[in-house]
Tab-separated table of C-alpha atoms in Angstrom:
chain	number	residue	atom	x	y	z
A	1	MET	CA	16.473	-10.015	22.073
A	2	ILE	CA	18.081	-10.340	18.650
A	3	ILE	CA	17.386	-8.125	15.636
A	4	ARG	CA	18.399	-9.587	12.291
A	5	GLN	CA	17.662	-9.253	8.566
A	6	ALA	CA	14.860	-11.577	7.481
A	7	GLN	CA	15.540	-14.561	5.239
A	8	GLN	CA	13.153	-16.116	2.739
A	9	SER	CA	12.321	-18.850	5.258
A	10	ASP	CA	10.879	-16.123	7.535
A	11	ALA	CA	8.059	-15.398	5.065
A	12	PRO	CA	5.362	-17.266	7.087
A	13	ALA	CA	6.388	-15.434	10.290
A	14	ILE	CA	6.395	-12.099	8.419
A	15	HIS	CA	2.906	-12.809	7.096
A	16	ARG	CA	1.650	-13.534	10.625
A	17	LEU	CA	3.162	-10.251	11.825
A	18	ILE	CA	1.530	-8.346	8.929
A	19	CYS	CA	-1.830	-9.861	9.919
A	20	GLY	CA	-1.180	-8.994	13.574
A	21	LEU	CA	-0.506	-5.365	12.682
A	22	ALA	CA	-3.596	-5.170	10.456
A	23	GLU	CA	-5.712	-6.507	13.318
A	24	TYR	CA	-4.253	-3.814	15.607
A	25	GLU	CA	-5.113	-1.236	12.912
A	26	LYS	CA	-8.689	-2.584	12.845
A	27	ALA	CA	-8.245	-3.643	9.221
A	28	ALA	CA	-7.561	-7.398	9.302
A	29	HIS	CA	-9.988	-7.929	6.392
A	30	GLU	CA	-7.823	-5.710	4.150
A	31	VAL	CA	-4.809	-8.040	4.092
A	32	LYS	CA	-4.769	-9.758	0.693
A	33	SER	CA	-1.050	-10.552	0.599
A	34	THR	CA	0.153	-14.150	0.847
A	35	VAL	CA	3.287	-15.894	2.070
A	36	ALA	CA	4.142	-16.492	-1.606
A	37	ASP	CA	3.991	-12.727	-2.338
A	38	ILE	CA	6.496	-12.102	0.454
A	39	GLU	CA	8.795	-14.889	-0.736
A	40	ARG	CA	8.689	-13.596	-4.318
A	41	ASP	CA	9.149	-9.850	-3.750
A	42	GLY	CA	11.290	-9.602	-0.617
A	43	PHE	CA	14.233	-11.799	-1.461
A	44	GLY	CA	16.675	-12.440	-4.296
A	45	PRO	CA	19.081	-10.020	-6.011
A	46	ASN	CA	16.676	-7.066	-6.366
A	47	PRO	CA	14.149	-7.259	-3.524
A	48	LEU	CA	11.231	-4.805	-3.514
A	49	PHE	CA	11.464	-4.495	0.269
A	50	HIS	CA	13.698	-5.324	3.231
A	51	CYS	CA	12.638	-6.739	6.563
A	52	LEU	CA	14.132	-6.837	10.051
A	53	ILE	CA	12.959	-9.493	12.502
A	54	ALA	CA	13.043	-9.141	16.302
A	55	GLU	CA	13.541	-12.529	17.924
A	56	LEU	CA	12.915	-13.416	21.550
A	57	ASP	CA	13.820	-16.936	22.705
A	58	GLY	CA	13.949	-18.024	19.047
A	59	ASP	CA	10.480	-16.656	18.177
A	60	ALA	CA	9.782	-13.803	15.761
A	61	VAL	CA	7.916	-11.332	17.984
A	62	GLY	CA	8.247	-8.128	15.955
A	63	PHE	CA	9.242	-6.798	12.550
A	64	ALA	CA	10.119	-3.687	10.600
A	65	LEU	CA	9.449	-3.806	6.845
A	66	TYR	CA	11.001	-1.009	4.781
A	67	PHE	CA	12.222	0.002	1.346
A	68	PHE	CA	14.299	2.781	-0.140
A	69	THR	CA	12.669	5.700	-1.923
A	70	TRP	CA	14.431	8.748	-3.399
A	71	SER	CA	14.253	12.428	-2.562
A	72	THR	CA	14.568	14.980	-5.361
A	73	TRP	CA	15.456	17.584	-2.717
A	74	THR	CA	18.281	15.750	-0.951
A	75	GLY	CA	19.473	13.852	-4.048
A	76	THR	CA	19.805	10.705	-1.924
A	77	PRO	CA	17.696	7.666	-1.069
A	78	SER	CA	15.347	7.858	1.917
A	79	LEU	CA	14.310	4.926	4.073
A	80	TYR	CA	10.544	4.415	4.210
A	81	LEU	CA	9.232	2.227	7.017
A	82	GLU	CA	6.062	0.560	5.737
A	83	ASP	CA	5.279	-1.569	8.792
A	84	LEU	CA	6.508	-1.672	12.400
A	85	PHE	CA	4.891	-4.095	14.822
A	86	VAL	CA	5.565	-5.981	18.030
A	87	TYR	CA	3.039	-8.502	19.345
A	88	PRO	CA	1.066	-6.784	22.154
A	89	ASP	CA	2.149	-9.305	24.825
A	90	LYS	CA	5.836	-8.674	24.011
A	91	ARG	CA	5.806	-4.894	24.386
A	92	GLY	CA	7.508	-2.759	27.025
A	93	GLN	CA	10.895	-4.432	26.533
A	94	GLY	CA	12.377	-1.991	24.018
A	95	ILE	CA	11.739	-4.219	20.999
A	96	GLY	CA	10.003	-1.474	18.976
A	97	PHE	CA	12.798	0.934	19.832
A	98	GLY	CA	15.398	-1.663	18.823
A	99	LEU	CA	13.718	-2.128	15.446
A	100	LEU	CA	13.551	1.644	14.850
A	101	LYS	CA	17.211	1.991	15.817
A	102	ALA	CA	18.184	-0.765	13.367
A	103	CYS	CA	16.185	1.029	10.638
A	104	ALA	CA	17.984	4.300	11.418
A	105	GLN	CA	21.314	2.461	11.082
A	106	ALA	CA	20.219	0.916	7.760
A	107	ALA	CA	19.205	4.399	6.555
A	108	LEU	CA	22.598	5.928	7.346
A	109	GLU	CA	24.468	2.956	5.825
A	110	LYS	CA	22.557	3.499	2.561
A	111	GLY	CA	23.331	7.243	2.582
A	112	CYS	CA	19.768	8.340	3.384
A	113	GLN	CA	19.112	11.739	4.905
A	114	ARG	CA	15.494	10.970	5.766
A	115	PHE	CA	13.741	8.159	7.628
A	116	GLU	CA	9.997	8.344	6.988
A	117	TRP	CA	6.765	6.512	7.772
A	118	ALA	CA	3.055	7.105	8.324
A	119	VAL	CA	1.033	6.654	11.502
A	120	LEU	CA	-2.706	6.406	12.092
A	121	ASP	CA	-4.061	9.650	13.555
A	122	TRP	CA	-5.691	7.901	16.545
A	123	ASN	CA	-2.476	6.122	17.572
A	124	HIS	CA	-1.348	8.723	20.111
A	125	LEU	CA	0.841	6.235	21.977
A	126	ALA	CA	2.948	5.741	18.825
A	127	ARG	CA	2.880	9.433	17.917
A	128	ASP	CA	4.154	10.461	21.354
A	129	PHE	CA	6.955	7.904	21.026
A	130	TYR	CA	7.928	9.265	17.584
A	131	HIS	CA	7.908	12.862	18.815
A	132	ALA	CA	10.201	11.854	21.689
A	133	LEU	CA	12.677	10.544	19.095
A	134	GLY	CA	12.678	13.921	17.337
A	135	ALA	CA	10.407	12.923	14.451
A	136	TYR	CA	7.786	15.362	13.193
A	137	HIS	CA	4.463	15.215	11.405
A	138	LYS	CA	4.759	16.711	7.907
A	139	GLU	CA	1.450	18.519	8.398
A	140	GLU	CA	1.319	20.307	5.072
A	141	TRP	CA	1.686	17.126	2.994
A	142	LEU	CA	-1.482	15.119	2.336
A	143	PRO	CA	-1.168	11.500	1.179
A	144	TYR	CA	-3.310	10.592	-1.859
A	145	ARG	CA	-4.153	7.259	-3.456
A	146	LEU	CA	-5.667	6.096	-6.752
A	147	GLU	CA	-6.634	2.432	-7.055
A	148	GLY	CA	-9.089	-0.041	-8.541
A	149	GLU	CA	-11.335	1.103	-11.375
A	150	SER	CA	-10.134	4.706	-11.153
A	151	LEU	CA	-6.562	3.551	-11.749
A	152	SER	CA	-7.549	1.335	-14.701
A	153	LYS	CA	-9.657	4.137	-16.144
A	154	LEU	CA	-6.794	6.655	-16.018
A	155	ALA	CA	-4.375	4.164	-17.606
A	156	GLY	CA	-6.825	3.427	-20.437
A	157	SER	CA	-8.081	6.984	-20.985
B	1	MET	CA	3.510	16.413	-27.088
B	2	ILE	CA	5.637	13.328	-26.501
B	3	ILE	CA	5.954	11.452	-23.209
B	4	ARG	CA	8.988	9.197	-22.916
B	5	GLN	CA	11.202	7.521	-20.321
B	6	ALA	CA	14.122	9.738	-19.329
B	7	GLN	CA	17.699	8.832	-20.283
B	8	GLN	CA	20.848	9.698	-18.365
B	9	SER	CA	21.477	12.610	-20.744
B	10	ASP	CA	18.224	14.179	-19.477
B	11	ALA	CA	19.700	14.691	-15.987
B	12	PRO	CA	20.301	18.467	-16.429
B	13	ALA	CA	16.723	18.974	-17.700
B	14	ILE	CA	15.363	16.876	-14.805
B	15	HIS	CA	17.330	18.982	-12.339
B	16	ARG	CA	15.874	22.195	-13.828
B	17	LEU	CA	12.381	20.722	-13.505
B	18	ILE	CA	13.024	19.717	-9.861
B	19	CYS	CA	14.121	23.304	-9.149
B	20	GLY	CA	11.060	24.649	-10.988
B	21	LEU	CA	8.753	22.507	-8.858
B	22	ALA	CA	10.534	23.524	-5.641
B	23	GLU	CA	10.103	27.174	-6.578
B	24	TYR	CA	6.375	26.575	-7.152
B	25	GLU	CA	6.255	24.878	-3.713
B	26	LYS	CA	7.930	27.972	-2.194
B	27	ALA	CA	10.948	25.872	-1.193
B	28	ALA	CA	13.630	26.560	-3.819
B	29	HIS	CA	16.275	26.889	-1.075
B	30	GLU	CA	15.629	23.283	0.024
B	31	VAL	CA	16.921	21.668	-3.177
B	32	LYS	CA	20.355	20.206	-2.407
B	33	SER	CA	20.362	17.559	-5.146
B	34	THR	CA	22.735	17.886	-8.088
B	35	VAL	CA	22.773	16.747	-11.708
B	36	ALA	CA	25.375	14.159	-10.654
B	37	ASP	CA	22.999	12.721	-8.007
B	38	ILE	CA	20.343	12.223	-10.697
B	39	GLU	CA	22.822	10.645	-13.118
B	40	ARG	CA	24.090	8.268	-10.424
B	41	ASP	CA	20.824	7.119	-8.852
B	42	GLY	CA	18.295	7.212	-11.692
B	43	PHE	CA	20.006	5.141	-14.356
B	44	GLY	CA	21.851	1.875	-14.759
B	45	PRO	CA	20.682	-1.681	-13.999
B	46	ASN	CA	19.062	-0.951	-10.591
B	47	PRO	CA	17.851	2.651	-10.610
B	48	LEU	CA	16.483	4.132	-7.382
B	49	PHE	CA	13.836	6.047	-9.345
B	50	HIS	CA	12.227	6.277	-12.763
B	51	CYS	CA	11.406	9.423	-14.677
B	52	LEU	CA	9.028	10.325	-17.498
B	53	ILE	CA	9.719	13.435	-19.571
B	54	ALA	CA	7.053	15.438	-21.430
B	55	GLU	CA	8.517	17.029	-24.531
B	56	LEU	CA	7.021	19.870	-26.561
B	57	ASP	CA	8.833	20.900	-29.757
B	58	GLY	CA	11.931	19.028	-28.525
B	59	ASP	CA	12.022	20.761	-25.120
B	60	ALA	CA	11.478	19.017	-21.757
B	61	VAL	CA	8.518	20.970	-20.340
B	62	GLY	CA	7.303	18.585	-17.657
B	63	PHE	CA	8.257	15.471	-15.715
B	64	ALA	CA	6.972	12.735	-13.455
B	65	LEU	CA	9.532	11.119	-11.135
B	66	TYR	CA	8.432	7.909	-9.423
B	67	PHE	CA	9.606	4.696	-7.794
B	68	PHE	CA	8.088	1.421	-6.725
B	69	THR	CA	7.263	0.763	-3.089
B	70	TRP	CA	5.572	-2.359	-1.669
B	71	SER	CA	2.279	-2.862	0.118
B	72	THR	CA	2.044	-5.483	2.868
B	73	TRP	CA	-1.738	-5.419	2.423
B	74	THR	CA	-1.941	-6.006	-1.341
B	75	GLY	CA	1.238	-8.112	-1.540
B	76	THR	CA	2.243	-6.197	-4.670
B	77	PRO	CA	4.383	-3.186	-5.556
B	78	SER	CA	2.768	0.266	-5.543
B	79	LEU	CA	3.811	3.188	-7.712
B	80	TYR	CA	4.747	6.278	-5.712
B	81	LEU	CA	4.886	9.558	-7.619
B	82	GLU	CA	7.492	11.733	-5.929
B	83	ASP	CA	7.317	14.741	-8.259
B	84	LEU	CA	4.944	15.907	-10.988
B	85	PHE	CA	5.535	19.252	-12.630
B	86	VAL	CA	4.837	21.158	-15.828
B	87	TYR	CA	6.352	24.593	-16.380
B	88	PRO	CA	3.634	27.196	-15.641
B	89	ASP	CA	3.679	28.671	-19.161
B	90	LYS	CA	3.082	25.207	-20.691
B	91	ARG	CA	-0.010	24.287	-18.688
B	92	GLY	CA	-3.575	23.867	-19.920
B	93	GLN	CA	-2.577	21.526	-22.752
B	94	GLY	CA	-3.098	18.222	-20.966
B	95	ILE	CA	0.587	17.639	-20.249
B	96	GLY	CA	0.083	16.948	-16.531
B	97	PHE	CA	-2.776	14.599	-17.341
B	98	GLY	CA	-0.610	12.830	-19.929
B	99	LEU	CA	2.139	12.300	-17.371
B	100	LEU	CA	-0.322	10.946	-14.786
B	101	LYS	CA	-1.821	8.616	-17.389
B	102	ALA	CA	1.652	7.308	-18.294
B	103	CYS	CA	2.334	6.711	-14.573
B	104	ALA	CA	-0.944	4.792	-14.244
B	105	GLN	CA	0.102	2.634	-17.198
B	106	ALA	CA	3.549	2.029	-15.649
B	107	ALA	CA	1.818	1.049	-12.390
B	108	LEU	CA	-0.411	-1.534	-14.060
B	109	GLU	CA	2.485	-2.930	-16.139
B	110	LYS	CA	4.440	-3.525	-12.910
B	111	GLY	CA	1.454	-5.248	-11.242
B	112	CYS	CA	0.722	-2.406	-8.813
B	113	GLN	CA	-2.699	-2.055	-7.242
B	114	ARG	CA	-2.042	1.420	-5.877
B	115	PHE	CA	-0.780	4.669	-7.366
B	116	GLU	CA	0.126	7.095	-4.581
B	117	TRP	CA	1.571	10.559	-4.012
B	118	ALA	CA	1.404	13.512	-1.626
B	119	VAL	CA	0.104	17.008	-2.290
B	120	LEU	CA	0.543	20.279	-0.395
B	121	ASP	CA	-2.595	21.163	1.550
B	122	TRP	CA	-2.881	24.649	-0.019
B	123	ASN	CA	-2.708	23.333	-3.590
B	124	HIS	CA	-6.470	23.136	-4.143
B	125	LEU	CA	-6.123	23.303	-7.931
B	126	ALA	CA	-4.116	20.046	-7.869
B	127	ARG	CA	-6.333	18.434	-5.234
B	128	ASP	CA	-9.502	19.146	-7.250
B	129	PHE	CA	-7.834	17.598	-10.302
B	130	TYR	CA	-6.865	14.473	-8.321
B	131	HIS	CA	-10.364	14.095	-6.890
B	132	ALA	CA	-11.789	14.317	-10.405
B	133	LEU	CA	-9.592	11.343	-11.366
B	134	GLY	CA	-11.061	9.304	-8.482
B	135	ALA	CA	-8.088	9.677	-6.117
B	136	TYR	CA	-8.701	10.212	-2.427
B	137	HIS	CA	-6.928	11.764	0.516
B	138	LYS	CA	-5.919	9.052	3.036
B	139	GLU	CA	-7.038	11.314	5.881
B	140	GLU	CA	-6.283	8.948	8.753
B	141	TRP	CA	-2.619	8.452	7.782
B	142	LEU	CA	-0.156	11.103	8.953
B	143	PRO	CA	3.278	11.297	7.295
B	144	TYR	CA	6.229	11.458	9.707
B	145	ARG	CA	9.913	12.191	9.173
B	146	LEU	CA	13.106	11.798	11.185
B	147	GLU	CA	16.257	13.480	9.861
B	148	GLY	CA	19.485	15.249	10.758
B	149	GLU	CA	20.771	14.968	14.317
B	150	SER	CA	17.683	13.095	15.507
B	151	LEU	CA	18.332	10.376	12.912
B	152	SER	CA	22.024	10.102	13.826
B	153	LYS	CA	21.156	10.009	17.518
B	154	LEU	CA	18.682	7.159	17.094
B	155	ALA	CA	21.169	5.165	14.978
B	156	GLY	CA	23.901	5.622	17.582
B	157	SER	CA	21.772	5.171	20.708
């Protein structure tokens, strides 16, 4: 198993992994992104995200897509893991752990004090794994979103 | 009331606002960031965050600190609002609303489809305000964090 930074030519494989994760999250119909979006925003001098690929026998079988945010409390960047996924038939070989470890290394290299992500409440398998690593649920913080017409309305108000 | 993008010379005022917000969140002791951190990471060609300042009679009385993340579902950046704060004695004049509106405009200018943030569960005043704008709590998503020794351990495992 090899874990490496993604290149622009990985965009089709990344898109398949995104769709695989969305299917696992029971939300395949919500994926609107395209291979072209990934090529445009993930590569070049100022990418909007970074991506690690897990390769097994030359095939991309898992990925971790992340970006750097910033904490006003620590005064440093944080690493935010947007997506982590390993194809179901490739699990149980430490690939997910290897991707998380590589993210933790990327976080420390960038000077981050926090490595953060979100998990679906029903995914107890993942939550147990995260707790075993020493991660905790920030119970008092509730994630909010504004989108669509409500977003346009606020901007134009 | 004027809302404008922050400049590097605003770093001390931004730091005071961060401390004011932390005090309101009952977590003043958790602020480790310095004015120098803000100067270093928020300005220059590739800033790690952006900041809007609300000015009243020449004084910075509120701020919105945000950065751009990336959604694998929309294939576009999202705007994430890390901090929003108006000094308590300056509230009730629409300053918080003005800052949120300016963030919504920044989101649309950047091509974002989502404007996101987190709120403390006990802050019902803020939550009611967000619901009135059409925002919703992403109830099924739980925020997780790994930090300190657990983060170092994972990176070195």
